mmCIF file of C-alpha atoms in Angstrom:
data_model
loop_
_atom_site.group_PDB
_atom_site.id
_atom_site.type_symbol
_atom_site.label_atom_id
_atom_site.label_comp_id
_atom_site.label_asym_id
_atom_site.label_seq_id
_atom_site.Cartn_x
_atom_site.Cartn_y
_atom_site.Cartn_z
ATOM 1 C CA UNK A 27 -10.416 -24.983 24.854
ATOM 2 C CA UNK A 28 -11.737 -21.867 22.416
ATOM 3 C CA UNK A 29 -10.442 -18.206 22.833
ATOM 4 C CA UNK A 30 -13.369 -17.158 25.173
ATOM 5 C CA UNK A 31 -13.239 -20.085 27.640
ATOM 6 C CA UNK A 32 -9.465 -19.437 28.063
ATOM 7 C CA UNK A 33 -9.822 -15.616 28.377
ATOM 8 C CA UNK A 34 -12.628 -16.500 31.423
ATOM 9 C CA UNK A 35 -10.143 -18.853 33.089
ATOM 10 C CA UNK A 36 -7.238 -16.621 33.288
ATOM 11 C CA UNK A 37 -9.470 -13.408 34.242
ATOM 12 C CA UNK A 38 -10.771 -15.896 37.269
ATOM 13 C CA UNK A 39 -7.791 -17.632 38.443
ATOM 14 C CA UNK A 40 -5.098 -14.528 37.921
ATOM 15 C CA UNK A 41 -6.994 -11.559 38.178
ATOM 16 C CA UNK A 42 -10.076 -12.343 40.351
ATOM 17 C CA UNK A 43 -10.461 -8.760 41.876
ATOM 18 C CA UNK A 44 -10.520 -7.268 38.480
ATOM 19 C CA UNK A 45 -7.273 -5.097 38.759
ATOM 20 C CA UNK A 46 -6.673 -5.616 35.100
ATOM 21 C CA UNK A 47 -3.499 -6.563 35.400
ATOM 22 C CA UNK A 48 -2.133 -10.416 35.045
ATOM 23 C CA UNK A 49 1.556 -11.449 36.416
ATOM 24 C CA UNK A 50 3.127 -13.092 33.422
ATOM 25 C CA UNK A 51 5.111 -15.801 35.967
ATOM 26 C CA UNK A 52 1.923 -16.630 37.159
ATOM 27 C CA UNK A 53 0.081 -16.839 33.527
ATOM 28 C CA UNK A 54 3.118 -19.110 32.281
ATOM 29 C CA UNK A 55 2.637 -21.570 35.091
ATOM 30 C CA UNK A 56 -1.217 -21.803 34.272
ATOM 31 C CA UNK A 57 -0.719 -22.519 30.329
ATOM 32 C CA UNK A 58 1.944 -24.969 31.371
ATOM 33 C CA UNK A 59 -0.412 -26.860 34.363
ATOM 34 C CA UNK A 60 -3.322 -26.762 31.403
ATOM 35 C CA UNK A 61 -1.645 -27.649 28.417
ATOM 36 C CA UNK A 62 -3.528 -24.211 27.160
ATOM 37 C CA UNK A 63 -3.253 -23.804 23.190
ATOM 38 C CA UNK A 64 -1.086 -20.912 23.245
ATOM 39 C CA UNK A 65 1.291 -20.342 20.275
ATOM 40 C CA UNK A 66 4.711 -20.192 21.851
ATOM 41 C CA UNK A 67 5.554 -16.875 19.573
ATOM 42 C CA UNK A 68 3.086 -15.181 21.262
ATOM 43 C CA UNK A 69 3.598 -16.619 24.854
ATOM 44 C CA UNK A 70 7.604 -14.873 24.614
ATOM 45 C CA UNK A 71 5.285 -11.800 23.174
ATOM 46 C CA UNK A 72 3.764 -11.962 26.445
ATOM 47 C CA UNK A 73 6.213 -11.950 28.542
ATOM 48 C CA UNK A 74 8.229 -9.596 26.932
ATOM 49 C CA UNK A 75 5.729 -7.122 27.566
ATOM 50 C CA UNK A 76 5.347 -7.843 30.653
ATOM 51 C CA UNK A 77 9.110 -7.511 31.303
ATOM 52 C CA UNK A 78 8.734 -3.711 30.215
ATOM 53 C CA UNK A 79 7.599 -2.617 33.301
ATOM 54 C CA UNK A 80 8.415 -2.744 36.804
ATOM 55 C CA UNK A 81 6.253 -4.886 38.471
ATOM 56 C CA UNK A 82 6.129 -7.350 35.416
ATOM 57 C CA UNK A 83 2.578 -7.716 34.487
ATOM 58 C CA UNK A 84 0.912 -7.348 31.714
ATOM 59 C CA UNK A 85 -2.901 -5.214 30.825
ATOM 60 C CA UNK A 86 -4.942 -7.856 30.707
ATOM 61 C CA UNK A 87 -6.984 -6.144 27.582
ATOM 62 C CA UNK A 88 -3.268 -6.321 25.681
ATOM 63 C CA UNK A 89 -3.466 -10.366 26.379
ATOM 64 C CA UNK A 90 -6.937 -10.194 25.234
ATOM 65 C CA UNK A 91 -5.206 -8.135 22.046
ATOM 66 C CA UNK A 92 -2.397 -10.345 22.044
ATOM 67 C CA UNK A 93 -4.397 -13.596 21.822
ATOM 68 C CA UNK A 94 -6.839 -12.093 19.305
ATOM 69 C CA UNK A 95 -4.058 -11.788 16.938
ATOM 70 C CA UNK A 96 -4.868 -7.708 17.571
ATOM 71 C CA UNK A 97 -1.601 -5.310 18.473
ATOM 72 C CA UNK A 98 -1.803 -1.479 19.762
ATOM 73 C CA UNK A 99 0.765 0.726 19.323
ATOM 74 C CA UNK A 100 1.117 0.561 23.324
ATOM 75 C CA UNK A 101 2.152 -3.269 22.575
ATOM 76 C CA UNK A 102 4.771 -2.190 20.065
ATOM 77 C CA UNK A 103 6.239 -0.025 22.485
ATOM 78 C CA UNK A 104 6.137 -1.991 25.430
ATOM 79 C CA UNK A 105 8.076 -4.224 23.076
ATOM 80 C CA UNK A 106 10.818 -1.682 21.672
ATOM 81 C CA UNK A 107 11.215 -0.762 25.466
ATOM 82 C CA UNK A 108 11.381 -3.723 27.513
ATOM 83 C CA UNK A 109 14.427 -5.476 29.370
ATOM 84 C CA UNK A 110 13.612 -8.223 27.231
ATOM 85 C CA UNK A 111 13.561 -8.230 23.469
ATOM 86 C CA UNK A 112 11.461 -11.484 21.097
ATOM 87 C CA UNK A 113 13.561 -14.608 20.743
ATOM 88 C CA UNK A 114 16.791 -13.464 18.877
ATOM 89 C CA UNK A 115 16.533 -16.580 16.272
ATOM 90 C CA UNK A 116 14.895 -14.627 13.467
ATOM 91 C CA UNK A 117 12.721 -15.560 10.980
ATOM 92 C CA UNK A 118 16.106 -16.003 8.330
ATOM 93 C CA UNK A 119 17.271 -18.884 11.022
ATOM 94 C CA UNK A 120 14.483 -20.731 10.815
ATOM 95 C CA UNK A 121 15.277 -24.120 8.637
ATOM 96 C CA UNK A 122 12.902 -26.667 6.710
ATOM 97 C CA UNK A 123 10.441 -23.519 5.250
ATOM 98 C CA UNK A 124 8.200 -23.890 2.610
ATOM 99 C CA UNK A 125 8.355 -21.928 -0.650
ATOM 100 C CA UNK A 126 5.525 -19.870 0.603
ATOM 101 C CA UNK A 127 6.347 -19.250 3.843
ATOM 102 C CA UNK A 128 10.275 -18.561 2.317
ATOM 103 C CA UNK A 129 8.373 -16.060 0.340
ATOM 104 C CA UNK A 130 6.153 -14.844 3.542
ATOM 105 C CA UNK A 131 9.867 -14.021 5.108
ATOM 106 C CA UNK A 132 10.960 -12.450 2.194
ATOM 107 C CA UNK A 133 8.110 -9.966 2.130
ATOM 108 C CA UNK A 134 8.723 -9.709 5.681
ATOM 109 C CA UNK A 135 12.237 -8.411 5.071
ATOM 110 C CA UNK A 136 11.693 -6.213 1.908
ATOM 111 C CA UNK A 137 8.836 -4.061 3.194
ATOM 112 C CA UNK A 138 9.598 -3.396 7.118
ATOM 113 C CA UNK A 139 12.126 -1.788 9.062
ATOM 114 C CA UNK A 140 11.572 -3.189 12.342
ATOM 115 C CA UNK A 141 12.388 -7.033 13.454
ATOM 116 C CA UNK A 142 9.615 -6.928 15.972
ATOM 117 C CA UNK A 143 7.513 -6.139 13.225
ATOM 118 C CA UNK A 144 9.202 -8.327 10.647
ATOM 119 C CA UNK A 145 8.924 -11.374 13.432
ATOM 120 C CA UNK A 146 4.982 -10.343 14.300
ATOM 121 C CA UNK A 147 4.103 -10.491 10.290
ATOM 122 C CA UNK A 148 6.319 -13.705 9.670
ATOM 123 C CA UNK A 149 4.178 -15.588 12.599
ATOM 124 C CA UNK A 150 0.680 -14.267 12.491
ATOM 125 C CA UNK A 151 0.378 -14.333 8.377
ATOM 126 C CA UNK A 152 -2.111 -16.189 6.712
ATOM 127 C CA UNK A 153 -2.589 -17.066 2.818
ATOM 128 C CA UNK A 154 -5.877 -16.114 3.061
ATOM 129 C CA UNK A 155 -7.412 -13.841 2.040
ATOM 130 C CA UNK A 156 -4.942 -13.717 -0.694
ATOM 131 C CA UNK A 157 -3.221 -9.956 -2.633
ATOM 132 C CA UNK A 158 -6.150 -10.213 -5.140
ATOM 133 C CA UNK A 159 -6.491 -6.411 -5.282
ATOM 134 C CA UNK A 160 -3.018 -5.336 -7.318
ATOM 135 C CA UNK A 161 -3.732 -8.911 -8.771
ATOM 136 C CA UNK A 162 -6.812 -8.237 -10.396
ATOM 137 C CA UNK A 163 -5.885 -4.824 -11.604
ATOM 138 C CA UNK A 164 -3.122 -5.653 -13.413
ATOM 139 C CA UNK A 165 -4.842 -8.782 -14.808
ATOM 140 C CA UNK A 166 -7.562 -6.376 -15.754
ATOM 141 C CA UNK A 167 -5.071 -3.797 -17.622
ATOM 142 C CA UNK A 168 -3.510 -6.446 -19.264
ATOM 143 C CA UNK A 169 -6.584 -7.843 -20.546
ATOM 144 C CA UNK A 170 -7.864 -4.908 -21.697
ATOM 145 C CA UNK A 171 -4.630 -4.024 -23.119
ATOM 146 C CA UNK A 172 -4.906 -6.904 -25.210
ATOM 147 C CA UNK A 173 -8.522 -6.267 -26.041
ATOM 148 C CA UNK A 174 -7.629 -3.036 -27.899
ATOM 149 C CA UNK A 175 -4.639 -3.853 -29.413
ATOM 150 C CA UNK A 176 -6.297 -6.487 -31.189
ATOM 151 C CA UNK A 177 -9.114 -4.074 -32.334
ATOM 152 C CA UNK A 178 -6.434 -1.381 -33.268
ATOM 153 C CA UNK A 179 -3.918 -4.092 -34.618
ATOM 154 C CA UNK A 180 -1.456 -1.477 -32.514
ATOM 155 C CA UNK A 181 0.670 -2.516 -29.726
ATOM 156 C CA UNK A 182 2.835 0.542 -29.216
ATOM 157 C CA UNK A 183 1.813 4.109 -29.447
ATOM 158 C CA UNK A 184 -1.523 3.058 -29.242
ATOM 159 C CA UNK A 185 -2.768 6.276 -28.254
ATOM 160 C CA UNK A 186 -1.916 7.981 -31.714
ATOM 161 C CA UNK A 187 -4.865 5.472 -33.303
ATOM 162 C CA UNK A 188 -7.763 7.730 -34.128
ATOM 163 C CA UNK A 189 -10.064 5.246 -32.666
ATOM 164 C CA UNK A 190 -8.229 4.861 -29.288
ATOM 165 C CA UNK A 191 -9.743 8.087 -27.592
ATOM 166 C CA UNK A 192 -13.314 6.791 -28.859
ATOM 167 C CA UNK A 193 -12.811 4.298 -25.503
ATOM 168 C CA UNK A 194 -15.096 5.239 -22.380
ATOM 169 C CA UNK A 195 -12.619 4.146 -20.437
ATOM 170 C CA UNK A 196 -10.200 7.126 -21.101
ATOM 171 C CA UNK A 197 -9.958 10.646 -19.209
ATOM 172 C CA UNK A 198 -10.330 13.024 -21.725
ATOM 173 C CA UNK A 199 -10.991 16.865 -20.537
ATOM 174 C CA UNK A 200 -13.963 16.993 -22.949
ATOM 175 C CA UNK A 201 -15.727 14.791 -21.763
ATOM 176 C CA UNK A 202 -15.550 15.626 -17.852
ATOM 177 C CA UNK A 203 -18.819 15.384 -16.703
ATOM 178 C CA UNK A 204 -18.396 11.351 -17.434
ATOM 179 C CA UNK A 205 -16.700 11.348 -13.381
ATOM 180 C CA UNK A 206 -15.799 7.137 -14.468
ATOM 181 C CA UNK A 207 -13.303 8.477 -16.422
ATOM 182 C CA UNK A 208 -11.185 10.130 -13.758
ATOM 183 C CA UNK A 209 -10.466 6.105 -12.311
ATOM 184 C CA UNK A 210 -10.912 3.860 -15.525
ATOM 185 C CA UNK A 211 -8.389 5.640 -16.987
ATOM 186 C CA UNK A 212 -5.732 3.930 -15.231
ATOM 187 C CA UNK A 213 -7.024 0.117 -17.501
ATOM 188 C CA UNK A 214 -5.447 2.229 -20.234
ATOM 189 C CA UNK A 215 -1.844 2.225 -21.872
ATOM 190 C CA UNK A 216 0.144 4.088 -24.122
ATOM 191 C CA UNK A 217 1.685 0.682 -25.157
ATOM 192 C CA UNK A 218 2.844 -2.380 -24.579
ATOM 193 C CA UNK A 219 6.372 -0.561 -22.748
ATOM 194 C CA UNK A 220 3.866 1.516 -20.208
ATOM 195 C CA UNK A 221 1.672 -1.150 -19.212
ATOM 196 C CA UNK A 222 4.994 -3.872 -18.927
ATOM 197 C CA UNK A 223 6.625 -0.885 -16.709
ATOM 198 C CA UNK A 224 3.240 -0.635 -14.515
ATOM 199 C CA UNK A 225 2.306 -4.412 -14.325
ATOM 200 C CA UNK A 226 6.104 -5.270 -12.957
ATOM 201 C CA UNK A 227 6.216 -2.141 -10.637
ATOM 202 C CA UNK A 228 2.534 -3.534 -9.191
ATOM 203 C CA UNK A 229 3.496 -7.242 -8.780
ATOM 204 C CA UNK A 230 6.485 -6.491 -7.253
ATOM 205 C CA UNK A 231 5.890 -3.801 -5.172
ATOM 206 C CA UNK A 232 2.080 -3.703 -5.035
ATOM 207 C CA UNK A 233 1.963 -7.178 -3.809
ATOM 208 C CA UNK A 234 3.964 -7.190 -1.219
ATOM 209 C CA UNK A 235 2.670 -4.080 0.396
ATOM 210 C CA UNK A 236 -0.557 -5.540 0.061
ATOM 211 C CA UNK A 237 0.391 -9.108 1.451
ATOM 212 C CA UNK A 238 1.602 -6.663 4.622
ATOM 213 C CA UNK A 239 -0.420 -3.628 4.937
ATOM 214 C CA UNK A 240 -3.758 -5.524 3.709
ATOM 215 C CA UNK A 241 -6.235 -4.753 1.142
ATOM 216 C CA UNK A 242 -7.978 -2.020 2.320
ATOM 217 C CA UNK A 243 -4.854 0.346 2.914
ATOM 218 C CA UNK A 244 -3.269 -0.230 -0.194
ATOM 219 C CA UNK A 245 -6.176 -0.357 -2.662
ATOM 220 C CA UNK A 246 -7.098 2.966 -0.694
ATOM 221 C CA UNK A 247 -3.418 4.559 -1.651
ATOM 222 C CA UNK A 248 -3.565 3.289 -4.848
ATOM 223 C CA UNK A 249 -7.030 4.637 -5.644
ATOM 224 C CA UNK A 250 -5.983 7.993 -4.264
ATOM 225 C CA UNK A 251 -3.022 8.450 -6.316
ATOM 226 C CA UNK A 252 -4.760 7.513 -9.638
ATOM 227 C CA UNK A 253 -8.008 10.015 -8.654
ATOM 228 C CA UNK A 254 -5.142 12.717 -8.214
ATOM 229 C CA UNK A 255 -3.608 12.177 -11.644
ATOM 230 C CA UNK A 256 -6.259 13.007 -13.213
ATOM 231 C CA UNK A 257 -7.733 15.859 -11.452
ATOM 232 C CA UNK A 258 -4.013 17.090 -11.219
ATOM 233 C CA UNK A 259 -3.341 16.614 -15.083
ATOM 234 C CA UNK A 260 -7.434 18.694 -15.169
ATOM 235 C CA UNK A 261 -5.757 21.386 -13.296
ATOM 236 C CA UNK A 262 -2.189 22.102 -14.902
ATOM 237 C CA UNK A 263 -2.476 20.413 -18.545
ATOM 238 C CA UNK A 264 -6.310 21.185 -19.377
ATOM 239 C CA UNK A 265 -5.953 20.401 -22.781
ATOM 240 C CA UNK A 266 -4.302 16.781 -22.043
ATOM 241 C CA UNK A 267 -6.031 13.263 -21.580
ATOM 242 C CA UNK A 268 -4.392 10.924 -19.427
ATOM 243 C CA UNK A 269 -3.871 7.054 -19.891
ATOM 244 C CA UNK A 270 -2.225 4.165 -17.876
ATOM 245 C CA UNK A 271 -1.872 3.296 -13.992
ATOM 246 C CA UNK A 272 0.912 5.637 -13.561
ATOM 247 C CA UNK A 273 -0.818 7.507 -10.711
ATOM 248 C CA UNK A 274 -1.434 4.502 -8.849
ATOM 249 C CA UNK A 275 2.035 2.770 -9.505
ATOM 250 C CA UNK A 276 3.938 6.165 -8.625
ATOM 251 C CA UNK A 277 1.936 6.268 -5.168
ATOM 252 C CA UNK A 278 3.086 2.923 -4.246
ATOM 253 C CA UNK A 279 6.198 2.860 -5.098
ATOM 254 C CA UNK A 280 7.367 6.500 -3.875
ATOM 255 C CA UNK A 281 5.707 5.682 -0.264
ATOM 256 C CA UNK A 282 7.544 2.598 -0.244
ATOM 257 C CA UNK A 283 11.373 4.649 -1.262
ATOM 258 C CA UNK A 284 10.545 6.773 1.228
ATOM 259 C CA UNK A 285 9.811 4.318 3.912
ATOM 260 C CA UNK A 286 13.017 2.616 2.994
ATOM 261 C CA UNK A 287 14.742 6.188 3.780
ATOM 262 C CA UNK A 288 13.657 7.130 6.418
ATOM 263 C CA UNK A 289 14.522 3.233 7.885
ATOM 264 C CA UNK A 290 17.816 2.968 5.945
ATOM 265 C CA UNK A 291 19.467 1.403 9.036
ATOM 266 C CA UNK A 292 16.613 -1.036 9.932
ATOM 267 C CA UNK A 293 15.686 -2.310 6.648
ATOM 268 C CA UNK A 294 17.332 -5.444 5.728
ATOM 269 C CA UNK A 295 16.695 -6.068 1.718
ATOM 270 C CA UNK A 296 20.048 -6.732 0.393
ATOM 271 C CA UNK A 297 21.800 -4.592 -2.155
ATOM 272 C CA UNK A 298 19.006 -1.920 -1.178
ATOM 273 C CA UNK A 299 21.729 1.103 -2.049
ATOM 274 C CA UNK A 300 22.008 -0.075 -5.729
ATOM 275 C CA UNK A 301 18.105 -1.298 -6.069
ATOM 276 C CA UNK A 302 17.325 2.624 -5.012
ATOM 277 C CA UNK A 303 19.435 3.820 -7.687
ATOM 278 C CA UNK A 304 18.000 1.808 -10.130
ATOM 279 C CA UNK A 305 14.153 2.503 -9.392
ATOM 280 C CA UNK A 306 14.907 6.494 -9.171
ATOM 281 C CA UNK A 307 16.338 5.773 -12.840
ATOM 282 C CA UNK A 308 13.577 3.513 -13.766
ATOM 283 C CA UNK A 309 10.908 5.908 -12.324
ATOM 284 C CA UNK A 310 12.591 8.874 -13.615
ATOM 285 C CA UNK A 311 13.087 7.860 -17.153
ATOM 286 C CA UNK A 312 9.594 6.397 -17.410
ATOM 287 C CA UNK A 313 8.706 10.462 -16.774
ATOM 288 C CA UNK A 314 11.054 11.250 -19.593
ATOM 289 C CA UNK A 315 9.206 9.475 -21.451
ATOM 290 C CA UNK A 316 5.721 10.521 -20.814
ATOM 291 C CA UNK A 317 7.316 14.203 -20.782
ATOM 292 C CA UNK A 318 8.867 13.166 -24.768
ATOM 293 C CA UNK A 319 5.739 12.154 -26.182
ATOM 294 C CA UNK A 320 3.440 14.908 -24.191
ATOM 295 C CA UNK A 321 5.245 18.048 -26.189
ATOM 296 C CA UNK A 322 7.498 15.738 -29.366
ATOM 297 C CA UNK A 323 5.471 13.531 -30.368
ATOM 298 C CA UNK A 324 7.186 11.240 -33.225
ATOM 299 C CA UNK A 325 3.676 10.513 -35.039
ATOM 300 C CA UNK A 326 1.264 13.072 -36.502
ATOM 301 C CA UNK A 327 -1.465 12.865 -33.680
ATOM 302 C CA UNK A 328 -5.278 14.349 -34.175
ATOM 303 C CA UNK A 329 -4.790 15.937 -30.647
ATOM 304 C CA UNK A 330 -2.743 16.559 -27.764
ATOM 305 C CA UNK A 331 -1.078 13.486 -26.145
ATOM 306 C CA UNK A 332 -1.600 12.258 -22.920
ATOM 307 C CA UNK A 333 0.131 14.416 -19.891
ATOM 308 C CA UNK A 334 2.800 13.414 -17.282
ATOM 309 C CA UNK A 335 1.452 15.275 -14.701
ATOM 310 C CA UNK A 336 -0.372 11.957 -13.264
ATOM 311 C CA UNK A 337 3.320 10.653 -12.294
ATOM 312 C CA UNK A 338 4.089 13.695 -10.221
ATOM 313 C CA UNK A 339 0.428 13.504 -8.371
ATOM 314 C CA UNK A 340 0.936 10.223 -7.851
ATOM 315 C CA UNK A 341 4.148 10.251 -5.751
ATOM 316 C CA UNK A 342 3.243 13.684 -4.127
ATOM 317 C CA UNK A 343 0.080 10.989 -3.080
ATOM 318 C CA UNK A 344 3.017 8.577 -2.076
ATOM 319 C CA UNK A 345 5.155 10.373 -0.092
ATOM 320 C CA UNK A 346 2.148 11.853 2.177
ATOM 321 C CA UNK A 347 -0.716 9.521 2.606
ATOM 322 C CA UNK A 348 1.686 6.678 1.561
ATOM 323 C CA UNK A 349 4.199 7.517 3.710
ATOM 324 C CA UNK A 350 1.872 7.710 6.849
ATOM 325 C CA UNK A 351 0.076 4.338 5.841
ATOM 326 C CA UNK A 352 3.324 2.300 5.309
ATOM 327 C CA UNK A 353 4.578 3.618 8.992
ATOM 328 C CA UNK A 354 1.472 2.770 10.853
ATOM 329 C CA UNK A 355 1.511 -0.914 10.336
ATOM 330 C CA UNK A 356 -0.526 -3.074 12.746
ATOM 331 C CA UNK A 357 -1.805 0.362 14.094
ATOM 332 C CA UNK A 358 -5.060 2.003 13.584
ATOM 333 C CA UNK A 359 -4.774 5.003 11.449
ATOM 334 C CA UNK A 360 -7.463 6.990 12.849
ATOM 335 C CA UNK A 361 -5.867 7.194 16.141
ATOM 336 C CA UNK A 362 -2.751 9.584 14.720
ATOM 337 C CA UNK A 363 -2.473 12.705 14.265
ATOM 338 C CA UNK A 364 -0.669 13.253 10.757
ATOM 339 C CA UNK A 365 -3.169 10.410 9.270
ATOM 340 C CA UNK A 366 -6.397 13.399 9.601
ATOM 341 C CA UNK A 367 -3.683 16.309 8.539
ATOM 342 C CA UNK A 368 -3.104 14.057 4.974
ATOM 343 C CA UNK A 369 -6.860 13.187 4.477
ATOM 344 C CA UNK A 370 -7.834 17.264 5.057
ATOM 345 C CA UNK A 371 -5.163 18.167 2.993
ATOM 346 C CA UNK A 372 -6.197 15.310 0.217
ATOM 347 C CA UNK A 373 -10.041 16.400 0.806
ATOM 348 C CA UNK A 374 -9.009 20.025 0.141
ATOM 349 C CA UNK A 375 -7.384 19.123 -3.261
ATOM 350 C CA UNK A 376 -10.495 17.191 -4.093
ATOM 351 C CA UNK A 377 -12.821 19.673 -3.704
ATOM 352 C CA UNK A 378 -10.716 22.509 -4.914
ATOM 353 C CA UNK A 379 -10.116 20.350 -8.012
ATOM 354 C CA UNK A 380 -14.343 19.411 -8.524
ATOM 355 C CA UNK A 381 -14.833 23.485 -8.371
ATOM 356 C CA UNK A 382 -12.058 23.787 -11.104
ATOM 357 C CA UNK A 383 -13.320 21.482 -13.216
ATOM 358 C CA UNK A 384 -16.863 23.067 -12.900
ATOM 359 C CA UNK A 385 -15.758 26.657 -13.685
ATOM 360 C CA UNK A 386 -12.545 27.021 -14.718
ATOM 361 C CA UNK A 387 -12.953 25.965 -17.838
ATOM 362 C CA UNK A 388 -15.076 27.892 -18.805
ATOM 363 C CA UNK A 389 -13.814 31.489 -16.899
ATOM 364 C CA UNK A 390 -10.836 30.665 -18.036
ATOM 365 C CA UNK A 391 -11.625 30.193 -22.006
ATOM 366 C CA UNK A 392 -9.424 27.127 -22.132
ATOM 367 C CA UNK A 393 -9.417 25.682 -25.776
ATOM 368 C CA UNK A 394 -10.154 21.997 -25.633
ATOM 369 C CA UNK A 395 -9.993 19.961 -28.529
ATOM 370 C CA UNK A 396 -12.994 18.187 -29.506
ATOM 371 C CA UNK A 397 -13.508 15.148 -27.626
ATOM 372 C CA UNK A 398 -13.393 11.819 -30.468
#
């Protein structure tokens, strides 16, 4: 029996006045008498919602939701609230798993805070479509990576080759009517140490956030925090160009520390005290870094080197829009509030930031350096 046959047969023989409402008792006896293919996860989904209110039905649009694979926000609370909670086996109890799915309930446990949610992810994932987004751009980064240091016959400091600032792919603010520049940037590295700090930071954080939150989401936060480092670094370093993914990796990875915060007690990664600890350090070092080599730089360079600034943009990106992405899962972002405040206030900075680049420079009298 397919999804719309079984939909018509419990709308006729439960709800035939069109209350739109459905007695769970009454829909459990009717998959039982028709051997309907129900996924038993989703059956105890149903009557746990149904259990959160006092006359123990359920909307029949949330079955429709429910059996569509589709959850409101309404579901998750009818969930959180109800007299009855999801089977307490978790998805750690469950024996004889695959290496995927082992990894599937990994993911599950590093990324949210709630078991409802963890249990809804571990059950309704599917390998396809795979993460190919954080994938492909670090496969793309590396390549080109590879690409120049075998033209440059440099692999670390590559940025202090005359010929590296030739590449279209790199912001520089003389050449900021090329708009590319402010994203392509980010296929860029300082060396071999930035783009191994990026690539690990994306596979293992990028990934999983992806695998969760989907491709649209994350690419979309990612994106957004490498377009602000840029137009940040235009704004407050105007003589600096700016290389690497930092933007994008500092977006992702301060949304998902400040997820992990603000769920301390819910989130159940092991050893998460000490793995905090060591990605501030990580993160903050890889800052002293970029700061080291912006204003010392320990080769003669031809120009300025490039700025820090994208970091910071980046995880002012991630703790906002991040932030409000990572805590909406399985709910639809244009239905809250904060979600509109973030985009105004990232649309504001955009536009403020196109206007700067247009005539600040020159009411300003900024001295840029020739571009290569």
């Amino acid at each position: 029996m397919d999804r719309s046959s079984l939909l018509q047969l419990i709308q006729e023989q439960l709800d035939p006045e069109n209350t739109g409402f459905i007695g769970a008792d009454t829909f459990t006896g009717l998959v039982h008498s028709h051997e309907l293919p129900l996924d038993p996860a989703k059956l105890d989904m149903l009557v746990a919602l149904a259990q959160s209110n006092e006359q123990g039905q359920v909307c029949y649009q949330e079955l429709v939701d429910l059996i569509s694979s589709k959850r409101s926000s309404s579901f998750k609370r009818a969930i959180a609230n109800g007299q009855r909670a999801l089977p307490r086996d978790g998805p750690l109890d469950e024996p004889g798993l695959g290496v995927y799915k082992r990894f599937v309930r990994y993911v599950a446990y590093e990324i949210l805070p709630c078991e409802v949610d963890r249990r809804w992810y571990f059950y309704r994932h599917r390998s396809c479509p795979p993460p190919v987004f954080m994938a492909s751009v670090t496969l793309a980064q590396i390549i080109v990576f590879l690409c120049y240091g075998a033209r440059l016959n440099k692999w670390v400091l590559q940025t202090y080759h005359p010929e590296y600032m030739k590449s279209p792919l790199v912001y520089h603010p003389g050449h900021r009517a090329r708009a590319w520049r402010f994203l392509t940037y980010m296929f860029m590295h300082v060396g071999l140490e930035q783009l191994g700090f990026n690539a690990l930071l994306q596979l293992m954080i990028g990934v999983p956030l992806e695998m969760v939150h989907g491709l649209l989401r994350i690419s979309l936060l990612y994106l957004a925090g490498v377009l602000a480092g840029s137009l940040t670094v235009s704004i407050t370093d105007m003589r600096a160009p700016v290389v690497g993914g930092s933007g994008g990796v500092y977006a992702l990875c301060s949304a998902h520390l400040a997820n992990v915060v603000m769920n301390w007690a819910g989130m159940r990664c092991p050893y998460k005290l000490l793995r905090m600890v060591l990605a501030l350090v990580c993160m903050s070092s890889e800052v002293g870094r970029a700061v080291w080599l912006r204003f010392s730089p320990p080769l003669p360079a031809s120009g300025p080197q490039p700025s820090f600034m994208a970091h910071l943009a980046g995880a002012v990106v991630g703790v906002s829009m991040g932030l409000t992405i990572l805590r909406s899962y399985e709910e639809r972002l244009r239905d809250q509030c904060g979600w509109w405040v973030v985009l105004l206030a990232y649309g504001t900075f955009l536009l403020f930031a196109v206007f700067w680049n247009v005539f600040a420079y020159d009411l300003l009298g900024a001295h840029i350096p020739p571009p290569p």
